[in-house]
Tab-separated table of C-alpha atoms and ligand atoms in Angstrom:
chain	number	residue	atom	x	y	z
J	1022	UNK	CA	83.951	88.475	108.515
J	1023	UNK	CA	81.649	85.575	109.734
J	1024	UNK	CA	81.107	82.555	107.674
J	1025	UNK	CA	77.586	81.427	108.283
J	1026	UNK	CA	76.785	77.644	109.509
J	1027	UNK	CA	75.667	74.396	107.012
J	1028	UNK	CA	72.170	74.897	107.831
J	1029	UNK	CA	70.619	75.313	104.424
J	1030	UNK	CA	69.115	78.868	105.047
J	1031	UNK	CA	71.737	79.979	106.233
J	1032	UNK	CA	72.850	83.298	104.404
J	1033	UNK	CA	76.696	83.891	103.595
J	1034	UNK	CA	78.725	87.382	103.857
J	1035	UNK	CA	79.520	87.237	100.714
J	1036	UNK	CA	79.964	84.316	97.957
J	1037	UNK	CA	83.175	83.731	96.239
J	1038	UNK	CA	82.194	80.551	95.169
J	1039	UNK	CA	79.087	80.880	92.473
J	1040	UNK	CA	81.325	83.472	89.883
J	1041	UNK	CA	83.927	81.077	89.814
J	1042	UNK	CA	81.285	78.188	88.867
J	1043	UNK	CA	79.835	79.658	86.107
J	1044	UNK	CA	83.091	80.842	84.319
J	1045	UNK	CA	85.034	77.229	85.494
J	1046	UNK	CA	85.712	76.444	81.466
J	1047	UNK	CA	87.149	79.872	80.936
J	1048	UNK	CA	88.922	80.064	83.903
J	1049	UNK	CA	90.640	76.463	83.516
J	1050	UNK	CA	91.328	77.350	80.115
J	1051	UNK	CA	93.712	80.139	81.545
J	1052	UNK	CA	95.527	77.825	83.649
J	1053	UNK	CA	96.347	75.558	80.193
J	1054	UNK	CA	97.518	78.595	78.806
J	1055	UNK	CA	99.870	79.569	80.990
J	1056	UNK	CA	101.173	76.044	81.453
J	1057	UNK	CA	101.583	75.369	76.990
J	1058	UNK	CA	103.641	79.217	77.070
J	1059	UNK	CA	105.606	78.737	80.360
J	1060	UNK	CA	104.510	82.537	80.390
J	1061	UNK	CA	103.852	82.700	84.411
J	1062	UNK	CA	105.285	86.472	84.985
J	1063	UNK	CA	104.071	89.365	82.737
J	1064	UNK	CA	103.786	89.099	79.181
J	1065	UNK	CA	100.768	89.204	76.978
J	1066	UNK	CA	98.262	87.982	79.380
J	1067	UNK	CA	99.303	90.340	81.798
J	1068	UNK	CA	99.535	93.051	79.248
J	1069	UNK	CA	95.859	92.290	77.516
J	1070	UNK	CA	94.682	92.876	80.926
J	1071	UNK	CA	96.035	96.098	81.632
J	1072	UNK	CA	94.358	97.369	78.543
J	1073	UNK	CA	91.405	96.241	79.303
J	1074	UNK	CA	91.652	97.753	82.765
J	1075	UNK	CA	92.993	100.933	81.870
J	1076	UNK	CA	89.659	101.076	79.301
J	1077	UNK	CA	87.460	100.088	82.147
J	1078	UNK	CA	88.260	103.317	84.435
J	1079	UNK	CA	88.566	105.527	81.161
J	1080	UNK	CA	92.639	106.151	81.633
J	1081	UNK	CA	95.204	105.922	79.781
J	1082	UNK	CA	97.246	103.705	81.364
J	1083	UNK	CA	96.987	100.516	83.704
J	1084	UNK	CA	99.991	98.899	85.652
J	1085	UNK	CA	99.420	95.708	86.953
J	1086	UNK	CA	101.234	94.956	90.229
J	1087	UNK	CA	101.371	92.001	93.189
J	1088	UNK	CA	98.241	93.267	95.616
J	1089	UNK	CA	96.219	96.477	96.043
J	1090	UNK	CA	98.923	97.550	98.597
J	1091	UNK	CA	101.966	97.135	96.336
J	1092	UNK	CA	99.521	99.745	93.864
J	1093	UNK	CA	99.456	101.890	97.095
J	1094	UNK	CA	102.891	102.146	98.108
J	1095	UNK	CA	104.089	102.438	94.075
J	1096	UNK	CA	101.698	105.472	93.167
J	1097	UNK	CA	102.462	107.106	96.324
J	1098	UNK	CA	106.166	106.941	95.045
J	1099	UNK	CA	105.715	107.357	91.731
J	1100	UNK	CA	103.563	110.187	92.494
J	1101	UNK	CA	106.387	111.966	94.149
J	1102	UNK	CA	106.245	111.238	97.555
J	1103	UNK	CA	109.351	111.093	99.325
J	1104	UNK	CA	110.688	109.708	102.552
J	1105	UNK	CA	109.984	111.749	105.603
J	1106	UNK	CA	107.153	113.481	103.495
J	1107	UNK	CA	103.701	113.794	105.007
J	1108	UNK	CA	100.170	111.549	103.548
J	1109	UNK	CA	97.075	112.838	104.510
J	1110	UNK	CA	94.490	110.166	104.607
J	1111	UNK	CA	91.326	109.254	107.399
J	1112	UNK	CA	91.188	107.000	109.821
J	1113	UNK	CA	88.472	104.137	109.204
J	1114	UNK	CA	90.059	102.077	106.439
J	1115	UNK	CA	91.918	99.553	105.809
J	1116	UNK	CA	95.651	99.130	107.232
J	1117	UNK	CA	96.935	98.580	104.070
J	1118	UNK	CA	96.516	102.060	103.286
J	1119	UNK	CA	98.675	103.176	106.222
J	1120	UNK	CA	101.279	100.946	105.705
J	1121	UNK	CA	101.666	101.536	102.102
J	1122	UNK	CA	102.330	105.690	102.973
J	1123	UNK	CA	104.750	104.249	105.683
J	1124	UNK	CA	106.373	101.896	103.268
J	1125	UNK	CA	106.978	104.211	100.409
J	1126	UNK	CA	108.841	106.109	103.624
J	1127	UNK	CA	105.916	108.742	104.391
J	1128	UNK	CA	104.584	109.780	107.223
J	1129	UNK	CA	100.569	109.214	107.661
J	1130	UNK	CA	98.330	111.877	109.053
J	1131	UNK	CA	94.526	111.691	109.301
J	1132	UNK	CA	91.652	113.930	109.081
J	1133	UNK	CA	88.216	113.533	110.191
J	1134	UNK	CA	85.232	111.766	107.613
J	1135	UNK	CA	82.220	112.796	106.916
J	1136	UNK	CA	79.464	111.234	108.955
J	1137	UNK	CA	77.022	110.208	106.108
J	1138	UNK	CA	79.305	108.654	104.079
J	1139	UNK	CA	81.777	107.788	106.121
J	1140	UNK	CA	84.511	109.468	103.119
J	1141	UNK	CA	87.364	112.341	103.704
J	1142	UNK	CA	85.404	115.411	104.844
J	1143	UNK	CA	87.044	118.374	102.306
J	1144	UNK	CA	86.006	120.717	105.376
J	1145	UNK	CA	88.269	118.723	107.813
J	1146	UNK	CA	90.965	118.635	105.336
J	1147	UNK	CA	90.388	122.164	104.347
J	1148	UNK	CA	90.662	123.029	108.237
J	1149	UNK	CA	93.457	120.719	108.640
J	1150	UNK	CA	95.984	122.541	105.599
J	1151	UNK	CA	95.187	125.941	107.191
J	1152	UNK	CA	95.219	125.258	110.952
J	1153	UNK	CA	97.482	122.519	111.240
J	1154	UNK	CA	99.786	122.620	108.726
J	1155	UNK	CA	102.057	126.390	107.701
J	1156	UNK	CA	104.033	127.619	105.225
J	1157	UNK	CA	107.740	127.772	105.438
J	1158	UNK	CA	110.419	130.529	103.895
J	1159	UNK	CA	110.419	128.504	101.024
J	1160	UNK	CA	107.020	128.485	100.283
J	1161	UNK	CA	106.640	124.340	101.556
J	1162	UNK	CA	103.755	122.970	103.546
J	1163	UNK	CA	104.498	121.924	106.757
J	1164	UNK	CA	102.880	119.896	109.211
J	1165	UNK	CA	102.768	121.423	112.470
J	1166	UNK	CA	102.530	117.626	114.280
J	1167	UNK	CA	105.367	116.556	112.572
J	1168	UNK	CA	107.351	119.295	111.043
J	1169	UNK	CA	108.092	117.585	107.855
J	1170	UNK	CA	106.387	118.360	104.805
J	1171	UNK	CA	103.187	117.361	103.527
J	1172	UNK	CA	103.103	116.793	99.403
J	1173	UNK	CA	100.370	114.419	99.016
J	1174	UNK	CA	96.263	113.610	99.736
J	1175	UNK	CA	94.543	109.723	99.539
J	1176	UNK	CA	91.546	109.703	100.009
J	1177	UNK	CA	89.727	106.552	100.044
J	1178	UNK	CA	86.685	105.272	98.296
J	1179	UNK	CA	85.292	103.436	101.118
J	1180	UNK	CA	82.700	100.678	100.560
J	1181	UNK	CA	82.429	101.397	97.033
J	1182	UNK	CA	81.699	104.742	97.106
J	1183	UNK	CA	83.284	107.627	95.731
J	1184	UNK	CA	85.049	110.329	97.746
J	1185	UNK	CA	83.807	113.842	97.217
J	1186	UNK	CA	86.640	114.657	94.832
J	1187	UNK	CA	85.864	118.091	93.579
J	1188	UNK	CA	87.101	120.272	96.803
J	1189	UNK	CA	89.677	117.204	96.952
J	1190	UNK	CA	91.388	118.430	94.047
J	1191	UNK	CA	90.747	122.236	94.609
J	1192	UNK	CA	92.709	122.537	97.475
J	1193	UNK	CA	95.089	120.020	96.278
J	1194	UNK	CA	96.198	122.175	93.185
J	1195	UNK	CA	96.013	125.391	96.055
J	1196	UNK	CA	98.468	123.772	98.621
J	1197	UNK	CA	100.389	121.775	95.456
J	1198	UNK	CA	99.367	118.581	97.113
J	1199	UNK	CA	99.541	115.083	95.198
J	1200	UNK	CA	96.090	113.250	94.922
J	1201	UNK	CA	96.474	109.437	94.831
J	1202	UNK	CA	92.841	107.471	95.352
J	1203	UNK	CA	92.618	104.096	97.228
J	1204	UNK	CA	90.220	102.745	94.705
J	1205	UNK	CA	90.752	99.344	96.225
J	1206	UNK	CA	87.021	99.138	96.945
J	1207	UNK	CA	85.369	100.977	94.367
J	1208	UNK	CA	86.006	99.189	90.620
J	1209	UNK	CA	83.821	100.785	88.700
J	1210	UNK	CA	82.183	103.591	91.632
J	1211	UNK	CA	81.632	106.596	89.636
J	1212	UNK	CA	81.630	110.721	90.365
J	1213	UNK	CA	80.207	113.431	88.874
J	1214	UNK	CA	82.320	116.233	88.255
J	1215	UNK	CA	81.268	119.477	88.024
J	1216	UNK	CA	84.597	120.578	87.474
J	1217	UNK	CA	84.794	118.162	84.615
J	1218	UNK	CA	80.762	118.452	84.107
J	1219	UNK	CA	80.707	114.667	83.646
J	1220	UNK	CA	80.653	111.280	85.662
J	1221	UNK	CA	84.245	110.092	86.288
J	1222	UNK	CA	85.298	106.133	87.340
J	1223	UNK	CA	87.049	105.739	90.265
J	1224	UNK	CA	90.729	105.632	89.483
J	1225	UNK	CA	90.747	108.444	86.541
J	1226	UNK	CA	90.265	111.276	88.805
J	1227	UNK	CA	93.975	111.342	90.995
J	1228	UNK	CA	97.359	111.793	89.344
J	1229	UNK	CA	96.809	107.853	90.222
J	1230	UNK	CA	95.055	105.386	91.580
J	1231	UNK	CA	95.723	101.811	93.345
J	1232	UNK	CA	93.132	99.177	93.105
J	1233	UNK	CA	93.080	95.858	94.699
J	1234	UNK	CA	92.014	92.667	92.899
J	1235	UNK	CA	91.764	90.373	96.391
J	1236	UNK	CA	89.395	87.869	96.453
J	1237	UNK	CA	86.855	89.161	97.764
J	1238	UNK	CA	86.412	92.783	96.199
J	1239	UNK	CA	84.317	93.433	93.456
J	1240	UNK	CA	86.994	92.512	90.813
J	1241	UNK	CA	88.889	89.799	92.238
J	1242	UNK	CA	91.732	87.496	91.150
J	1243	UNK	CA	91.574	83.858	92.459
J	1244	UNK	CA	94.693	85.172	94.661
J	1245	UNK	CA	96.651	88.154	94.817
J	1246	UNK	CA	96.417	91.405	92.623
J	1247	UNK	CA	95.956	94.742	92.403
J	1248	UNK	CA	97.128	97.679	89.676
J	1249	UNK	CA	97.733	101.210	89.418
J	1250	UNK	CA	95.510	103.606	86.675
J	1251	UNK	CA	96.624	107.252	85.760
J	1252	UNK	CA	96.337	109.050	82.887
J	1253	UNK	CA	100.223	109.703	83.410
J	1254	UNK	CA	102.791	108.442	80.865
J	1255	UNK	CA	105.394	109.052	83.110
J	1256	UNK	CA	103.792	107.367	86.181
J	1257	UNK	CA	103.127	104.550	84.359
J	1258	UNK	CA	106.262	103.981	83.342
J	1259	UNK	CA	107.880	105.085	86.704
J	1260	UNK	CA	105.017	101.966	88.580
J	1261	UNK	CA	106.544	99.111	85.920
J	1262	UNK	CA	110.065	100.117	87.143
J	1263	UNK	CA	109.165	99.909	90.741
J	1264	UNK	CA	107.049	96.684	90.121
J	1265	UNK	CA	110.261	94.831	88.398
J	1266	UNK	CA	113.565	95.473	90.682
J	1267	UNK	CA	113.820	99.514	89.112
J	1268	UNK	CA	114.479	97.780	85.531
J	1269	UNK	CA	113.091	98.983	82.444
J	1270	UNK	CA	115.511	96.614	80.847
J	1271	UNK	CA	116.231	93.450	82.280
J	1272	UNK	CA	119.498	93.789	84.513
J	1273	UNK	CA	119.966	97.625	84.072
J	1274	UNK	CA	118.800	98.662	87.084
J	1275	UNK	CA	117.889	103.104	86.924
J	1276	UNK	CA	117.785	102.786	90.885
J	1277	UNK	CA	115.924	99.883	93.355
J	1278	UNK	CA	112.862	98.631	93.172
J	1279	UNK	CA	110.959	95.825	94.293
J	1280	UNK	CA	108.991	92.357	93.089
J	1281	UNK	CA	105.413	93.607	92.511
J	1282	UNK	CA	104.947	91.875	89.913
J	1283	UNK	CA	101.216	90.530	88.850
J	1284	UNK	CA	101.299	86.894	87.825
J	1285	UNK	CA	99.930	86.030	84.247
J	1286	UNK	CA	97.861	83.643	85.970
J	1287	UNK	CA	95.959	85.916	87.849
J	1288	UNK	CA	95.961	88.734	84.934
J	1289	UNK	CA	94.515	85.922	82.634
J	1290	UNK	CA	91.969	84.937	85.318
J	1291	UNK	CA	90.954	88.805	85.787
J	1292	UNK	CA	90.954	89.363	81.711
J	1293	UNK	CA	87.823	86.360	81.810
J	1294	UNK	CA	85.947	87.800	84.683
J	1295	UNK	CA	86.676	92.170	83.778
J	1296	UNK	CA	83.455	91.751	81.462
J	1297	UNK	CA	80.765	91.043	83.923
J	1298	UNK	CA	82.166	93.135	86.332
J	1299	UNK	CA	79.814	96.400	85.246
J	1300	UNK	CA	76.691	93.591	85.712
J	1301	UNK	CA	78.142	92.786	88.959
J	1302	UNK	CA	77.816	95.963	89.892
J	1303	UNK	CA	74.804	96.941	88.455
J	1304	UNK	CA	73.475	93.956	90.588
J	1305	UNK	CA	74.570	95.328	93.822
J	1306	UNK	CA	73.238	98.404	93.469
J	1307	UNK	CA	69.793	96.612	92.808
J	1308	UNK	CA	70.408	94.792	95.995
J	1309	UNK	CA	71.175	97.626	97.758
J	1310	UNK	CA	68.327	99.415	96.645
J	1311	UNK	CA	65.917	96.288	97.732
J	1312	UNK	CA	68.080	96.654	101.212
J	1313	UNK	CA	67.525	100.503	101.167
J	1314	UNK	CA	63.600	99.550	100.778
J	1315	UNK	CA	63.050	96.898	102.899
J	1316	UNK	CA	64.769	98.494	105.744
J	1317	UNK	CA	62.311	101.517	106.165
J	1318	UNK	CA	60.660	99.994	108.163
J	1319	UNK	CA	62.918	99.312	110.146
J	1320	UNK	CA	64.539	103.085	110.042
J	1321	UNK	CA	64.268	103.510	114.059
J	1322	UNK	CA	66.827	100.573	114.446
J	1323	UNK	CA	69.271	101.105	111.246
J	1324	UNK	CA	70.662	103.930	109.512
J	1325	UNK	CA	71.063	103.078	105.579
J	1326	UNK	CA	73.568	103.811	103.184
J	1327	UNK	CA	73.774	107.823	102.072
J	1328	UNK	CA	74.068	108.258	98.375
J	1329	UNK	CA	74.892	112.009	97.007
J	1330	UNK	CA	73.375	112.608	93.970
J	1331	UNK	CA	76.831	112.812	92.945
J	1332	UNK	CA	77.532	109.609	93.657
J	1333	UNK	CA	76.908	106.049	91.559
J	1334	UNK	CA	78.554	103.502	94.282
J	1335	UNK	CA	79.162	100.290	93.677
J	1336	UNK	CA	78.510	98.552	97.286
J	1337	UNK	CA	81.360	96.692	97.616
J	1338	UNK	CA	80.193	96.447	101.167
J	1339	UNK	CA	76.194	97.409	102.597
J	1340	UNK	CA	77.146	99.460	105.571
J	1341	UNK	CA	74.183	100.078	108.353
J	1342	UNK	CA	74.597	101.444	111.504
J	1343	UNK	CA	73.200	100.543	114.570
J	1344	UNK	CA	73.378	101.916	118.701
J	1345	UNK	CA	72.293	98.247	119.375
J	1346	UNK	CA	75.680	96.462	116.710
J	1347	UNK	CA	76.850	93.539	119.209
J	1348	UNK	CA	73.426	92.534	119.810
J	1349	UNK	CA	72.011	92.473	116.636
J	1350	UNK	CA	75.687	90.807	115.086
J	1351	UNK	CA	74.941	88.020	117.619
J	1352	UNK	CA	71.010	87.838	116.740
J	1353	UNK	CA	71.704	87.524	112.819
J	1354	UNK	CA	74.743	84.901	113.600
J	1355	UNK	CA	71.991	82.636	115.274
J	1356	UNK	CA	69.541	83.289	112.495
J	1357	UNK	CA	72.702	81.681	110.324
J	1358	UNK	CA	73.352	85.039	108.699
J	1359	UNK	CA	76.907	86.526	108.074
J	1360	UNK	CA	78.013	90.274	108.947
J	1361	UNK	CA	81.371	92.070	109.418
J	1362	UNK	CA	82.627	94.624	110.940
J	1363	UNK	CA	84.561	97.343	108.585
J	1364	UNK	CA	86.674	98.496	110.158
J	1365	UNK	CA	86.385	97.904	114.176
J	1366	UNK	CA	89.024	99.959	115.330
J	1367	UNK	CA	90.032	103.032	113.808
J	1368	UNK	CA	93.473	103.323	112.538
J	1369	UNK	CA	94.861	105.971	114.926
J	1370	UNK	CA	93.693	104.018	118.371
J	1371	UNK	CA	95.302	100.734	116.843
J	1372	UNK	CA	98.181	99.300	118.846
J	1373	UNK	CA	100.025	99.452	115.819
J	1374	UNK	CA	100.020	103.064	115.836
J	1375	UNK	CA	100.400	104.058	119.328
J	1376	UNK	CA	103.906	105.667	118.693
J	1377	UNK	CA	101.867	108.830	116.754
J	1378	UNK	CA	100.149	109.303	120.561
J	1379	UNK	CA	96.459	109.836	119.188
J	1380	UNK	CA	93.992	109.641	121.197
J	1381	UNK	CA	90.012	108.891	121.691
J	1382	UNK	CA	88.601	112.009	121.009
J	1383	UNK	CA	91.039	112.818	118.227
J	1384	UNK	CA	88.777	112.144	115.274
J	1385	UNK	CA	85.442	111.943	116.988
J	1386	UNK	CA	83.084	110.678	113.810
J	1387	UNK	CA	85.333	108.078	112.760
J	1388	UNK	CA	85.532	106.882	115.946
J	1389	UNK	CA	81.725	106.899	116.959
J	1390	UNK	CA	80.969	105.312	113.222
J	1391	UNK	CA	83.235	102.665	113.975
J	1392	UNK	CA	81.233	101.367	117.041
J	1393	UNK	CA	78.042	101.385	115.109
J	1394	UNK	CA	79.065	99.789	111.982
J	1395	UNK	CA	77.839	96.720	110.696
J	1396	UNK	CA	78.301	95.027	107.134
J	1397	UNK	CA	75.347	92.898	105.888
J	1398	UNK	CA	75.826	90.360	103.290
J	1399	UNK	CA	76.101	91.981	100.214
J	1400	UNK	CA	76.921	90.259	96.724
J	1401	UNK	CA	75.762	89.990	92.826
J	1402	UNK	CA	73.543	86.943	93.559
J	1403	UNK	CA	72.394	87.625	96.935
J	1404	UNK	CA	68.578	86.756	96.087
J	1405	UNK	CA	65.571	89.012	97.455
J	1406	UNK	CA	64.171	86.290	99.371
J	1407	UNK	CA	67.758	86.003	101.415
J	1408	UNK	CA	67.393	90.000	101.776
J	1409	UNK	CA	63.736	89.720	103.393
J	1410	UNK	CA	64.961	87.402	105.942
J	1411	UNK	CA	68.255	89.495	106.795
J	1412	UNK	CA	65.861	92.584	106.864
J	1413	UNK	CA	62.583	90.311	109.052
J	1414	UNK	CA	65.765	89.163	111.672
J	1415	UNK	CA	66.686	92.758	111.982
J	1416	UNK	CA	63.293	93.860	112.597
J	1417	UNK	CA	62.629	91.080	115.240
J	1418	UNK	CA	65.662	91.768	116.908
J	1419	UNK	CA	64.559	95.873	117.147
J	1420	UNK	CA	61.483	94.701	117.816
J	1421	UNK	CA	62.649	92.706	120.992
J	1422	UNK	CA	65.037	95.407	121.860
J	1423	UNK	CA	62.719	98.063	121.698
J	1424	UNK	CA	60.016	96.155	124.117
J	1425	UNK	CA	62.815	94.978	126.931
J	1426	UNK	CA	64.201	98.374	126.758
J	1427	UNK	CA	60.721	100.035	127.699
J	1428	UNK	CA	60.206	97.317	130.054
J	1429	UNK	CA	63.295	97.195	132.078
J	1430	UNK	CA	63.425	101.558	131.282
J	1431	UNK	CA	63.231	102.231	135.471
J	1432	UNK	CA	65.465	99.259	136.337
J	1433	UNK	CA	68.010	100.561	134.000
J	1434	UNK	CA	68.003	104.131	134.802
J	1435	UNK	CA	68.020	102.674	138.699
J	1436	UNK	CA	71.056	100.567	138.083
J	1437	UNK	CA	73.011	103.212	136.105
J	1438	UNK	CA	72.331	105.789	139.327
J	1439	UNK	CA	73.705	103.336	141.475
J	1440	UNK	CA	76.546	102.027	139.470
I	2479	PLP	C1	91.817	95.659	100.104
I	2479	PLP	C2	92.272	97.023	100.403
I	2479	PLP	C3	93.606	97.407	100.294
I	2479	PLP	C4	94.746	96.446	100.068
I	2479	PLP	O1	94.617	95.615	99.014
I	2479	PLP	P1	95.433	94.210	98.996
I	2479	PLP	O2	95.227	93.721	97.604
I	2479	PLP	O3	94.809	93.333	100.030
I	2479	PLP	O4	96.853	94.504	99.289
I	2479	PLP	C5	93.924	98.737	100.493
I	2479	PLP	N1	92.994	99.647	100.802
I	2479	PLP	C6	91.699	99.311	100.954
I	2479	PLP	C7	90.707	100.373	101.295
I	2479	PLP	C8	91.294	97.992	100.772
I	2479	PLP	O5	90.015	97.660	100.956
């Protein structure tokens, strides 16, 4: 992500610096806490906050662990997945995601997204179960790439937004698939169900759920964090074993696990700032409504956020997408304004991957999205003023883009014939 330059207009990605101003005196107070008790790892602070997590996303139960990829790797396990297994996830997200399914010993697979918002298409993932994937004497899924089987689904909630969950979960309970959400993005994102006939949080939806409390997400700890919801006793429990070395009681270890444990610092730093979070979010989706507005006229250059009426997201990120992205990155950097890129390369053409031999072509929306992408600042107290100069820098830089490109039109198509 860029940081944008001292000059005093100058309009930051995001700000992780005001939220921490205005709740200083609560937040220190944490700190002395934690130093009178000596209470650094777990306990009530920790504890206190998983309540009030768990009563946030409307589940039972909330498991507090060391980062959003710990939460990952433990609900994939706890959820059943075994090594050599099969995770079927997409391929424009995060890393973390992939590594956790690799780390809890699983093999990742992706299918296609959809191209409005940029969220697991259930028709690719429908196609993939029935095309790609068969049914062995035993009655097991099996991938066809890989020939192991395939026991669980992730889809992610990408930007803050929901995934379509509903034909998620029907063919999950028709091929007996696990659903586990990467909710690291979407505290607070709701869905409507119409098999539930009500609007679900993020997180209550899966057999579980891993959120991530980095800095910079919506809900963030002044450090590391993330937790795991589910409205699973047993999963629950299963995630506090993994978290703490596979103990439920201190040196009787049921089988390994690892330290995942959330500090009390952080927990108690979370428990102060959990309450404004549903303003926070209220307040991006105001700003990303005023974004939404602004930028039609401007609807030739940028393609806007799609919102199902299904859908109440919670913009971690304002996504627009542009044929024009380097040019327009480097126009807004000069104009002192920050942008990102989420995510640049999609996870099946990253080096990091090349022994699963994808290639371009493989999963041709996530890979065309990912070239047009472009993140625009986007947090609680970005100010309207700030978003009519992001929007008046786009415009001039369309603007300019449009009028060389009619002028230099002949040149062009001249150069490409002879290139
Ligand atoms: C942030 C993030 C993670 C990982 O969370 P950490 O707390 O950084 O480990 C996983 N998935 C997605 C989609 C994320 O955005």
């Amino acid at each position: 992500m860029s940081v944008a330059n001292n000059r005093s207009n100058s309009i930051p990605f995001l700000d992780l610096i005001t939220p921490h101003v205005e709740l200083e005196q609560e937040l220190t107070e944490v700190f002395r806490k934690a130093l009178q008790t000596a209470g650094f790892i777990g306990g009530p602070m920790v504890e206190d906050f998983e309540a009030a997590f768990a009563s946030f996303c409307g589940t039972s139960y909330s498991v507090a662990v060391g980062s959003g990829t710990d939460a990952l790797r433990f609900a994939l396990t706890a959820g059943g997945v075994k090594p050599g297994d099969v995770v079927v996830t997409v391929p424009n997200t995060f890393i973390a995601t992939t590594e956790a399914i690799s780390q809890a010993g699983a093999l990742p697979e992706f299918v296609d997204v959809d191209e409005r918002t940029y969220n697991l298409d259930p028709a690719r993932l429908a196609e993939y179960l029935a095309n790609q994937c068969t049914v062995n004497d035993e009655g097991r899924l099996v991938s066809r790439r890989s020939s192991r089987f395939v026991t669980a689904v992730l889809p992610v909630h990408l930007y803050g937004q929901m995934a379509d969950m509903d034909p998620i979960l029907d063919l999950a309970e028709r091929y007996r698939l696990t659903v586990i959400e990467d909710a690291c993005q979407a505290h607070g994102a709701e869905y409507f169900s119409q098999k539930h006939n009500r609007w679900m949080k993020a997180g209550s939806i899966g057999r579980a759920a891993a959120f991530s409390f980095y800095p910079g997400k919506n809900l963030g700890a002044c450090g590391e964090a993330g937790a795991v919801t589910s409205n699973d006793a047993s999963i629950a429990e299963k995630i506090k074993m993994l978290r703490d070395h596979g103990q439920a009681k201190k040196y009787y270890h049921d089988m390994e696990g690892y330290n995942g444990r959330l500090d009390a610092i952080q927990a108690g730093l979370l428990r102060v700032k959990l309450p404004h979070l549903a303003k926070w979010n209220a307040q991006r989706r105001e700003r990303a409504a005023e974004y939404n507005r602004l930028l039609q006229s401007a609807e030739d250059a940028v393609v806007v956020p799609y919102e199902p009426s299904w859908s109440r997201a919670v913009y971690h990120l304002y996504v627009v997408r542009t044929a024009a992205r380097e040019g327009l990155m480097n126009h807004l950097k000069t104009a002192a304004i920050g942008t990102g890129i989420h995510y640049p390369i999609p996870l099946h053409l990253q080096k990091a991957y090349a022994e699963m031999h994808h290639q371009t072509g493989d999963f041709p929306i996530a890979e065309k999205v990912a070239k047009e992408i472009v993140s625009l600042p986007m947090f609680p107290k970005l100010t309207a003023e700030q978003q009519k100069r992001v929007v008046l820098e786009i415009l001039n830089f369309s603007s300019r883009v449009l009028k060389k490109n009619a002028e230099g039109e002949r040149a062009l198509s001249l150069a490409d014939r002879t290139a």
